PDB file of C-alpha atoms in Angstrom:
ATOM      1  CA  UNK A 228       0.000   0.000   0.000  1.00  0.00           C
ATOM      2  CA  UNK A 229       2.833   2.369   0.927  1.00  0.00           C
ATOM      3  CA  UNK A 230       4.659   1.551  -2.317  1.00  0.00           C
ATOM      4  CA  UNK A 231       1.510   2.203  -4.340  1.00  0.00           C
ATOM      5  CA  UNK A 232       1.009   5.541  -2.614  1.00  0.00           C
ATOM      6  CA  UNK A 233       4.622   6.470  -3.305  1.00  0.00           C
ATOM      7  CA  UNK A 234       4.246   5.702  -6.999  1.00  0.00           C
ATOM      8  CA  UNK A 235       1.071   7.765  -7.224  1.00  0.00           C
ATOM      9  CA  UNK A 236       2.390  10.727  -5.236  1.00  0.00           C
ATOM     10  CA  UNK A 237       4.057  13.757  -6.772  1.00  0.00           C
ATOM     11  CA  UNK A 238       7.278  12.997  -4.892  1.00  0.00           C
ATOM     12  CA  UNK A 239       7.246   9.383  -6.067  1.00  0.00           C
ATOM     13  CA  UNK A 240       6.798  10.440  -9.682  1.00  0.00           C
ATOM     14  CA  UNK A 241       9.679  12.908  -9.346  1.00  0.00           C
ATOM     15  CA  UNK A 242      11.929  10.138  -7.998  1.00  0.00           C
ATOM     16  CA  UNK A 243      11.105   7.897 -10.938  1.00  0.00           C
ATOM     17  CA  UNK A 244      11.494  10.774 -13.394  1.00  0.00           C
ATOM     18  CA  UNK A 245      14.932  11.472 -11.944  1.00  0.00           C
ATOM     19  CA  UNK A 246      16.101   7.839 -11.938  1.00  0.00           C
ATOM     20  CA  UNK A 247      14.897   7.043 -15.459  1.00  0.00           C
ATOM     21  CA  UNK A 248      16.192  10.385 -16.731  1.00  0.00           C
ATOM     22  CA  UNK A 249      19.706   9.797 -15.357  1.00  0.00           C
ATOM     23  CA  UNK A 250      19.701   6.249 -16.706  1.00  0.00           C
ATOM     24  CA  UNK A 251      18.805   7.617 -20.145  1.00  0.00           C
ATOM     25  CA  UNK A 252      21.672  10.116 -19.854  1.00  0.00           C
ATOM     26  CA  UNK A 253      24.030   7.141 -19.448  1.00  0.00           C
ATOM     27  CA  UNK A 254      22.388   5.499 -22.465  1.00  0.00           C
ATOM     28  CA  UNK A 255      22.959   8.665 -24.523  1.00  0.00           C
ATOM     29  CA  UNK A 256      26.689   8.558 -23.826  1.00  0.00           C
ATOM     30  CA  UNK A 257      26.965   4.920 -24.907  1.00  0.00           C
ATOM     31  CA  UNK A 258      24.818   5.471 -27.990  1.00  0.00           C
ATOM     32  CA  UNK A 259      26.879   8.515 -28.936  1.00  0.00           C
ATOM     33  CA  UNK A 260      30.139   6.586 -28.619  1.00  0.00           C
ATOM     34  CA  UNK A 261      28.835   4.008 -31.088  1.00  0.00           C
ATOM     35  CA  UNK A 262      27.388   6.529 -33.525  1.00  0.00           C
ATOM     36  CA  UNK A 263      30.608   8.556 -33.636  1.00  0.00           C
ATOM     37  CA  UNK A 264      32.113   5.632 -35.535  1.00  0.00           C
ATOM     38  CA  UNK A 265      30.210   7.032 -38.523  1.00  0.00           C
ATOM     39  CA  UNK A 266      32.785   9.843 -38.449  1.00  0.00           C
ATOM     40  CA  UNK A 267      35.886   8.374 -36.841  1.00  0.00           C
ATOM     41  CA  UNK A 268      35.487   4.664 -37.572  1.00  0.00           C
ATOM     42  CA  UNK A 269      35.353   2.458 -40.626  1.00  0.00           C
ATOM     43  CA  UNK A 270      32.305   0.998 -42.312  1.00  0.00           C
ATOM     44  CA  UNK A 271      33.117  -2.424 -40.871  1.00  0.00           C
ATOM     45  CA  UNK A 272      33.615  -1.075 -37.335  1.00  0.00           C
ATOM     46  CA  UNK A 273      30.187   0.566 -37.375  1.00  0.00           C
ATOM     47  CA  UNK A 274      28.520  -2.576 -38.737  1.00  0.00           C
ATOM     48  CA  UNK A 275      30.299  -4.662 -36.085  1.00  0.00           C
ATOM     49  CA  UNK A 276      28.936  -2.261 -33.473  1.00  0.00           C
ATOM     50  CA  UNK A 277      25.411  -2.552 -34.945  1.00  0.00           C
ATOM     51  CA  UNK A 278      25.578  -6.358 -34.866  1.00  0.00           C
ATOM     52  CA  UNK A 279      26.855  -6.361 -31.282  1.00  0.00           C
ATOM     53  CA  UNK A 280      24.073  -4.018 -30.163  1.00  0.00           C
ATOM     54  CA  UNK A 281      21.384  -6.253 -31.669  1.00  0.00           C
ATOM     55  CA  UNK A 282      22.682  -9.727 -30.794  1.00  0.00           C
ATOM     56  CA  UNK A 283      24.597  -9.578 -27.504  1.00  0.00           C
ATOM     57  CA  UNK A 284      22.320 -11.017 -24.743  1.00  0.00           C
ATOM     58  CA  UNK A 285      23.413  -8.499 -22.092  1.00  0.00           C
ATOM     59  CA  UNK A 286      22.893  -5.585 -24.490  1.00  0.00           C
ATOM     60  CA  UNK A 287      19.460  -6.948 -25.406  1.00  0.00           C
ATOM     61  CA  UNK A 288      18.423  -6.912 -21.746  1.00  0.00           C
ATOM     62  CA  UNK A 289      19.811  -3.388 -21.369  1.00  0.00           C
ATOM     63  CA  UNK A 290      17.898  -2.365 -24.498  1.00  0.00           C
ATOM     64  CA  UNK A 291      14.606  -3.526 -23.030  1.00  0.00           C
ATOM     65  CA  UNK A 292      15.401  -1.618 -19.832  1.00  0.00           C
ATOM     66  CA  UNK A 293      16.031   1.442 -22.006  1.00  0.00           C
ATOM     67  CA  UNK A 294      12.726   1.084 -23.880  1.00  0.00           C
ATOM     68  CA  UNK A 295      10.835   0.710 -20.604  1.00  0.00           C
ATOM     69  CA  UNK A 296      12.674   3.701 -19.136  1.00  0.00           C
ATOM     70  CA  UNK A 297      11.762   5.895 -22.113  1.00  0.00           C
ATOM     71  CA  UNK A 298       8.078   4.960 -21.865  1.00  0.00           C
ATOM     72  CA  UNK A 299       8.042   5.257 -18.080  1.00  0.00           C
ATOM     73  CA  UNK A 300       9.832   8.616 -18.218  1.00  0.00           C
ATOM     74  CA  UNK A 301       7.376   9.942 -20.814  1.00  0.00           C
ATOM     75  CA  UNK A 302       4.219   8.661 -19.113  1.00  0.00           C
ATOM     76  CA  UNK A 303       5.435   9.739 -15.688  1.00  0.00           C
ATOM     77  CA  UNK A 304       6.188  13.205 -17.058  1.00  0.00           C
ATOM     78  CA  UNK A 305       2.696  13.527 -18.512  1.00  0.00           C
ATOM     79  CA  UNK A 306       1.051  12.369 -15.275  1.00  0.00           C
ATOM     80  CA  UNK A 307       3.235  14.705 -13.223  1.00  0.00           C
ATOM     81  CA  UNK A 308       2.304  17.655 -15.451  1.00  0.00           C
ATOM     82  CA  UNK A 309      -1.411  16.856 -15.130  1.00  0.00           C
ATOM     83  CA  UNK A 310      -1.073  16.389 -11.379  1.00  0.00           C
ATOM     84  CA  UNK A 311       0.721  19.720 -10.980  1.00  0.00           C
ATOM     85  CA  UNK A 312      -1.931  21.540 -13.002  1.00  0.00           C
ATOM     86  CA  UNK A 313      -4.704  20.030 -10.907  1.00  0.00           C
ATOM     87  CA  UNK A 314      -2.913  21.157  -7.778  1.00  0.00           C
ATOM     88  CA  UNK A 315      -3.072  24.790  -8.922  1.00  0.00           C
ATOM     89  CA  UNK A 316      -6.140  25.091 -11.200  1.00  0.00           C
ATOM     90  CA  UNK A 317      -6.174  28.884 -11.034  1.00  0.00           C
ATOM     91  CA  UNK A 318      -2.535  29.140 -12.075  1.00  0.00           C
ATOM     92  CA  UNK A 319       0.069  31.714 -11.278  1.00  0.00           C
ATOM     93  CA  UNK A 320       0.310  35.208 -12.647  1.00  0.00           C
ATOM     94  CA  UNK A 321       2.293  35.070 -15.862  1.00  0.00           C
ATOM     95  CA  UNK A 322       3.391  38.664 -16.173  1.00  0.00           C
ATOM     96  CA  UNK A 323       6.937  37.864 -15.065  1.00  0.00           C
ATOM     97  CA  UNK A 324       7.067  34.134 -15.748  1.00  0.00           C
ATOM     98  CA  UNK A 325      10.483  34.337 -17.395  1.00  0.00           C
ATOM     99  CA  UNK A 326      11.977  36.024 -14.334  1.00  0.00           C
ATOM    100  CA  UNK A 327      10.745  33.254 -12.031  1.00  0.00           C
ATOM    101  CA  UNK A 328      11.986  30.261 -14.001  1.00  0.00           C
ATOM    102  CA  UNK A 329      13.956  29.352 -17.110  1.00  0.00           C
ATOM    103  CA  UNK A 330      12.084  28.865 -20.386  1.00  0.00           C
ATOM    104  CA  UNK A 331      13.006  25.184 -20.619  1.00  0.00           C
ATOM    105  CA  UNK A 332      11.763  24.468 -17.095  1.00  0.00           C
ATOM    106  CA  UNK A 333       8.319  25.864 -18.022  1.00  0.00           C
ATOM    107  CA  UNK A 334       8.165  23.850 -21.245  1.00  0.00           C
ATOM    108  CA  UNK A 335       9.541  20.441 -20.274  1.00  0.00           C
ATOM    109  CA  UNK A 336       6.330  18.710 -21.350  1.00  0.00           C
ATOM    110  CA  UNK A 337       6.501  20.241 -24.830  1.00  0.00           C
ATOM    111  CA  UNK A 338      10.214  19.472 -25.158  1.00  0.00           C
ATOM    112  CA  UNK A 339       9.636  15.919 -23.953  1.00  0.00           C
ATOM    113  CA  UNK A 340       6.832  15.383 -26.470  1.00  0.00           C
ATOM    114  CA  UNK A 341       9.040  16.575 -29.324  1.00  0.00           C
ATOM    115  CA  UNK A 342      11.813  14.232 -28.185  1.00  0.00           C
ATOM    116  CA  UNK A 343       9.330  11.341 -28.064  1.00  0.00           C
ATOM    117  CA  UNK A 344       8.313  12.093 -31.666  1.00  0.00           C
ATOM    118  CA  UNK A 345      11.988  12.098 -32.640  1.00  0.00           C
ATOM    119  CA  UNK A 346      12.645   8.776 -30.891  1.00  0.00           C
ATOM    120  CA  UNK A 347       9.698   7.140 -32.668  1.00  0.00           C
ATOM    121  CA  UNK A 348      10.888   8.494 -36.029  1.00  0.00           C
ATOM    122  CA  UNK A 349      14.482   7.471 -35.354  1.00  0.00           C
ATOM    123  CA  UNK A 350      13.492   3.924 -34.406  1.00  0.00           C
ATOM    124  CA  UNK A 351      11.358   3.538 -37.548  1.00  0.00           C
ATOM    125  CA  UNK A 352      14.197   4.756 -39.765  1.00  0.00           C
ATOM    126  CA  UNK A 353      16.986   2.642 -38.266  1.00  0.00           C
ATOM    127  CA  UNK A 354      16.075   0.365 -35.343  1.00  0.00           C
ATOM    128  CA  UNK A 355      13.100  -1.276 -37.091  1.00  0.00           C
ATOM    129  CA  UNK A 356      15.052  -1.754 -40.313  1.00  0.00           C
ATOM    130  CA  UNK A 357      17.955  -3.341 -38.451  1.00  0.00           C
ATOM    131  CA  UNK A 358      15.694  -5.736 -36.576  1.00  0.00           C
ATOM    132  CA  UNK A 359      12.897  -6.615 -38.979  1.00  0.00           C
ATOM    133  CA  UNK A 360      13.709  -5.679 -42.583  1.00  0.00           C
ATOM    134  CA  UNK A 361      15.901  -7.228 -45.221  1.00  0.00           C
ATOM    135  CA  UNK A 362      19.037  -5.130 -45.588  1.00  0.00           C
ATOM    136  CA  UNK A 363      22.079  -5.175 -47.859  1.00  0.00           C
ATOM    137  CA  UNK A 364      25.003  -7.039 -46.352  1.00  0.00           C
ATOM    138  CA  UNK A 365      28.438  -5.591 -45.772  1.00  0.00           C
ATOM    139  CA  UNK A 366      30.719  -6.145 -48.737  1.00  0.00           C
ATOM    140  CA  UNK A 367      34.239  -5.119 -49.656  1.00  0.00           C
ATOM    141  CA  UNK A 368      36.080  -4.925 -52.952  1.00  0.00           C
ATOM    142  CA  UNK A 369      39.393  -6.773 -53.139  1.00  0.00           C
ATOM    143  CA  UNK A 370      41.899  -6.729 -55.971  1.00  0.00           C
ATOM    144  CA  UNK A 371      42.254 -10.455 -56.563  1.00  0.00           C
ATOM    145  CA  UNK A 372      44.935  -9.924 -59.200  1.00  0.00           C
ATOM    146  CA  UNK A 373      46.453  -6.892 -60.922  1.00  0.00           C
ATOM    147  CA  UNK A 374      43.723  -5.013 -62.746  1.00  0.00           C
ATOM    148  CA  UNK A 375      40.920  -7.296 -61.541  1.00  0.00           C
ATOM    149  CA  UNK A 376      38.760  -6.571 -58.477  1.00  0.00           C
ATOM    150  CA  UNK A 377      36.006  -8.670 -57.003  1.00  0.00           C
ATOM    151  CA  UNK A 378      33.268  -8.025 -54.418  1.00  0.00           C
ATOM    152  CA  UNK A 379      33.250 -10.183 -51.299  1.00  0.00           C
ATOM    153  CA  UNK A 380      30.923 -10.520 -48.337  1.00  0.00           C
ATOM    154  CA  UNK A 381      32.717  -9.932 -45.024  1.00  0.00           C
ATOM    155  CA  UNK A 382      31.871 -12.625 -42.474  1.00  0.00           C
ATOM    156  CA  UNK A 383      31.682 -12.287 -38.714  1.00  0.00           C
ATOM    157  CA  UNK A 384      34.477 -14.863 -38.503  1.00  0.00           C
ATOM    158  CA  UNK A 385      36.829 -12.441 -40.271  1.00  0.00           C
ATOM    159  CA  UNK A 386      36.751 -14.164 -43.631  1.00  0.00           C
ATOM    160  CA  UNK A 387      35.566 -13.272 -47.132  1.00  0.00           C
ATOM    161  CA  UNK A 388      33.060 -15.013 -49.370  1.00  0.00           C
ATOM    162  CA  UNK A 389      32.647 -14.236 -53.095  1.00  0.00           C
ATOM    163  CA  UNK A 390      29.239 -12.649 -53.668  1.00  0.00           C
ATOM    164  CA  UNK A 391      28.490 -15.006 -56.530  1.00  0.00           C
ATOM    165  CA  UNK A 392      29.613 -18.153 -54.749  1.00  0.00           C
ATOM    166  CA  UNK A 393      27.249 -18.434 -51.782  1.00  0.00           C
ATOM    167  CA  UNK A 394      23.548 -18.560 -51.077  1.00  0.00           C
ATOM    168  CA  UNK A 395      21.972 -16.183 -48.538  1.00  0.00           C
ATOM    169  CA  UNK A 396      19.181 -17.307 -46.209  1.00  0.00           C
ATOM    170  CA  UNK A 397      17.714 -16.037 -42.962  1.00  0.00           C
ATOM    171  CA  UNK A 398      18.882 -12.461 -43.608  1.00  0.00           C
ATOM    172  CA  UNK A 399      22.575 -12.797 -42.698  1.00  0.00           C
ATOM    173  CA  UNK A 400      23.390 -16.508 -42.887  1.00  0.00           C
ATOM    174  CA  UNK A 401      25.511 -17.808 -45.774  1.00  0.00           C
ATOM    175  CA  UNK A 402      25.001 -21.351 -47.086  1.00  0.00           C
ATOM    176  CA  UNK A 403      26.925 -23.607 -49.405  1.00  0.00           C
ATOM    177  CA  UNK A 404      24.512 -23.850 -52.400  1.00  0.00           C
ATOM    178  CA  UNK A 405      25.558 -27.429 -53.124  1.00  0.00           C
ATOM    179  CA  UNK A 406      25.859 -28.929 -49.648  1.00  0.00           C
ATOM    180  CA  UNK A 407      23.005 -26.813 -48.230  1.00  0.00           C
ATOM    181  CA  UNK A 408      24.839 -26.182 -44.967  1.00  0.00           C
ATOM    182  CA  UNK A 409      25.488 -22.935 -43.161  1.00  0.00           C
ATOM    183  CA  UNK A 410      29.054 -21.818 -43.661  1.00  0.00           C
ATOM    184  CA  UNK A 411      29.210 -18.283 -42.211  1.00  0.00           C
ATOM    185  CA  UNK A 412      27.323 -15.217 -41.066  1.00  0.00           C
ATOM    186  CA  UNK A 413      27.593 -11.683 -42.430  1.00  0.00           C
ATOM    187  CA  UNK A 414      27.000  -8.151 -41.216  1.00  0.00           C
ATOM    188  CA  UNK A 415      23.937  -6.105 -42.049  1.00  0.00           C
ATOM    189  CA  UNK A 416      25.189  -2.945 -43.716  1.00  0.00           C
ATOM    190  CA  UNK A 417      23.544  -0.371 -41.448  1.00  0.00           C
ATOM    191  CA  UNK A 418      26.429   1.974 -42.250  1.00  0.00           C
ATOM    192  CA  UNK A 419      25.401   2.265 -45.904  1.00  0.00           C
ATOM    193  CA  UNK A 420      21.731   2.634 -44.939  1.00  0.00           C
ATOM    194  CA  UNK A 421      22.577   5.512 -42.595  1.00  0.00           C
ATOM    195  CA  UNK A 422      24.811   7.287 -45.122  1.00  0.00           C
ATOM    196  CA  UNK A 423      22.169   6.948 -47.854  1.00  0.00           C
ATOM    197  CA  UNK A 424      19.475   8.273 -45.488  1.00  0.00           C
ATOM    198  CA  UNK A 425      21.222  11.573 -44.811  1.00  0.00           C
ATOM    199  CA  UNK A 426      22.651  11.970 -48.317  1.00  0.00           C
ATOM    200  CA  UNK A 427      19.363  11.229 -50.090  1.00  0.00           C
ATOM    201  CA  UNK A 428      19.081  13.615 -53.040  1.00  0.00           C
ATOM    202  CA  UNK A 429      15.454  14.450 -52.362  1.00  0.00           C
ATOM    203  CA  UNK A 430      14.990  14.323 -48.586  1.00  0.00           C
ATOM    204  CA  UNK A 431      18.509  14.153 -47.158  1.00  0.00           C
ATOM    205  CA  UNK A 432      18.673  17.833 -46.250  1.00  0.00           C
ATOM    206  CA  UNK A 433      15.231  17.728 -44.609  1.00  0.00           C
ATOM    207  CA  UNK A 434      16.236  14.651 -42.597  1.00  0.00           C
ATOM    208  CA  UNK A 435      19.445  16.381 -41.521  1.00  0.00           C
ATOM    209  CA  UNK A 436      17.615  19.546 -40.443  1.00  0.00           C
ATOM    210  CA  UNK A 437      15.046  17.491 -38.522  1.00  0.00           C
ATOM    211  CA  UNK A 438      17.735  15.569 -36.647  1.00  0.00           C
ATOM    212  CA  UNK A 439      19.716  18.716 -35.822  1.00  0.00           C
ATOM    213  CA  UNK A 440      16.550  20.477 -34.625  1.00  0.00           C
ATOM    214  CA  UNK A 441      15.732  17.464 -32.445  1.00  0.00           C
ATOM    215  CA  UNK A 442      19.174  17.722 -30.844  1.00  0.00           C
ATOM    216  CA  UNK A 443      18.511  21.389 -30.023  1.00  0.00           C
ATOM    217  CA  UNK A 444      15.289  20.277 -28.341  1.00  0.00           C
ATOM    218  CA  UNK A 445      17.190  17.574 -26.447  1.00  0.00           C
ATOM    219  CA  UNK A 446      19.757  20.144 -25.306  1.00  0.00           C
ATOM    220  CA  UNK A 447      17.076  22.383 -23.788  1.00  0.00           C
ATOM    221  CA  UNK A 448      15.398  19.366 -22.171  1.00  0.00           C
ATOM    222  CA  UNK A 449      18.684  18.259 -20.612  1.00  0.00           C
ATOM    223  CA  UNK A 450      19.562  21.797 -19.561  1.00  0.00           C
ATOM    224  CA  UNK A 451      16.807  21.661 -16.956  1.00  0.00           C
ATOM    225  CA  UNK A 452      16.318  17.922 -16.538  1.00  0.00           C
ATOM    226  CA  UNK A 453      19.893  17.001 -15.521  1.00  0.00           C
ATOM    227  CA  UNK A 454      20.048  19.394 -12.568  1.00  0.00           C
ATOM    228  CA  UNK A 455      16.411  18.798 -11.649  1.00  0.00           C
ATOM    229  CA  UNK A 456      17.026  15.031 -11.429  1.00  0.00           C
ATOM    230  CA  UNK A 457      19.680  15.464  -8.739  1.00  0.00           C
ATOM    231  CA  UNK A 458      17.467  17.881  -6.834  1.00  0.00           C
ATOM    232  CA  UNK A 459      14.590  15.386  -6.922  1.00  0.00           C
ATOM    233  CA  UNK A 460      16.888  12.743  -5.441  1.00  0.00           C
ATOM    234  CA  UNK A 461      17.835  15.071  -2.586  1.00  0.00           C
ATOM    235  CA  UNK A 462      21.296  16.077  -3.862  1.00  0.00           C
ATOM    236  CA  UNK A 463      20.749  19.743  -3.077  1.00  0.00           C
ATOM    237  CA  UNK A 464      23.703  21.151  -1.174  1.00  0.00           C
ATOM    238  CA  UNK A 465      25.467  24.510  -1.653  1.00  0.00           C
ATOM    239  CA  UNK A 466      28.842  22.734  -1.617  1.00  0.00           C
ATOM    240  CA  UNK A 467      28.221  20.803  -4.839  1.00  0.00           C
ATOM    241  CA  UNK A 468      25.197  22.468  -6.459  1.00  0.00           C
ATOM    242  CA  UNK A 469      27.574  24.465  -8.634  1.00  0.00           C
ATOM    243  CA  UNK A 470      29.342  21.287  -9.794  1.00  0.00           C
ATOM    244  CA  UNK A 471      26.041  19.576 -10.619  1.00  0.00           C
ATOM    245  CA  UNK A 472      24.769  22.631 -12.464  1.00  0.00           C
ATOM    246  CA  UNK A 473      28.006  23.042 -14.435  1.00  0.00           C
ATOM    247  CA  UNK A 474      28.146  19.347 -15.310  1.00  0.00           C
ATOM    248  CA  UNK A 475      24.516  19.480 -16.421  1.00  0.00           C
ATOM    249  CA  UNK A 476      25.105  22.473 -18.692  1.00  0.00           C
ATOM    250  CA  UNK A 477      28.205  20.849 -20.172  1.00  0.00           C
ATOM    251  CA  UNK A 478      26.381  17.568 -20.736  1.00  0.00           C
ATOM    252  CA  UNK A 479      23.367  19.358 -22.257  1.00  0.00           C
ATOM    253  CA  UNK A 480      25.613  21.161 -24.740  1.00  0.00           C
ATOM    254  CA  UNK A 481      28.296  18.613 -25.642  1.00  0.00           C
ATOM    255  CA  UNK A 482      26.226  15.434 -26.056  1.00  0.00           C
ATOM    256  CA  UNK A 483      23.456  16.871 -28.322  1.00  0.00           C
ATOM    257  CA  UNK A 484      26.079  18.874 -30.250  1.00  0.00           C
ATOM    258  CA  UNK A 485      28.100  15.754 -31.047  1.00  0.00           C
ATOM    259  CA  UNK A 486      24.923  13.917 -32.069  1.00  0.00           C
ATOM    260  CA  UNK A 487      23.988  16.848 -34.344  1.00  0.00           C
ATOM    261  CA  UNK A 488      27.431  16.927 -35.972  1.00  0.00           C
ATOM    262  CA  UNK A 489      27.000  13.361 -37.258  1.00  0.00           C
ATOM    263  CA  UNK A 490      24.159  14.011 -39.781  1.00  0.00           C
ATOM    264  CA  UNK A 491      25.739  17.358 -40.750  1.00  0.00           C
ATOM    265  CA  UNK A 492      29.048  15.625 -41.466  1.00  0.00           C
ATOM    266  CA  UNK A 493      27.389  12.842 -43.455  1.00  0.00           C
ATOM    267  CA  UNK A 494      25.222  15.168 -45.559  1.00  0.00           C
ATOM    268  CA  UNK A 495      27.726  17.891 -46.333  1.00  0.00           C
ATOM    269  CA  UNK A 496      31.178  16.287 -46.046  1.00  0.00           C
ATOM    270  CA  UNK A 497      31.260  12.486 -46.272  1.00  0.00           C
TER     271      UNK A 497
END
């Protein structure tokens, strides 16, 4: 009964908002580290990362925790907003609203909704394709003899298979067409899918602008949310409030900025 009351209370919701929000901050750092391979890594390194993130059992469990955290954070935020409005139905005077609180703190629900739209769009464009759709497999061109090059599939065992010499089944599994036995597994080429998405002749610029705008929204959301999370958990002390605030501002600027640089780099430079 006490646990149920805590979950339903404003304080309980703030605790859960803080915990899920900080967990998602950790997720952002890990996701950013992988995505930066689109700039600093090779095509194979990024595709190895994509395979690891979709097949490793521990990562799969962590992924489900992340999905639940996103939904819980969003729903909890909506309920908390409704609860706060019910608590003050008349509302405060708004003549000097900006002097009483930062813009992002007064618009966290709007910022959160925009981020949720971005997440749904992002997952449809990449996550769903990686998990459920047929995709091209990672290939490389090797000069087999002077003046003659040939395309090979790259296998997860570190080998190469001629594209014309194997049969593909079950998305990434290679089979011997005569013996009908599995001989290797390949990488889905998410790297090429991502590059083509942002360099698309018709919509690439629009996609890039949308992603960069979404990172601006994320930055404003984090600007308030990071510090607020620590306050909700009781970490409110003059000795380290400045450190928390500074770390939050730095995190809110650097992480979304690096995410935004990736589509800009792909569209205009790569």
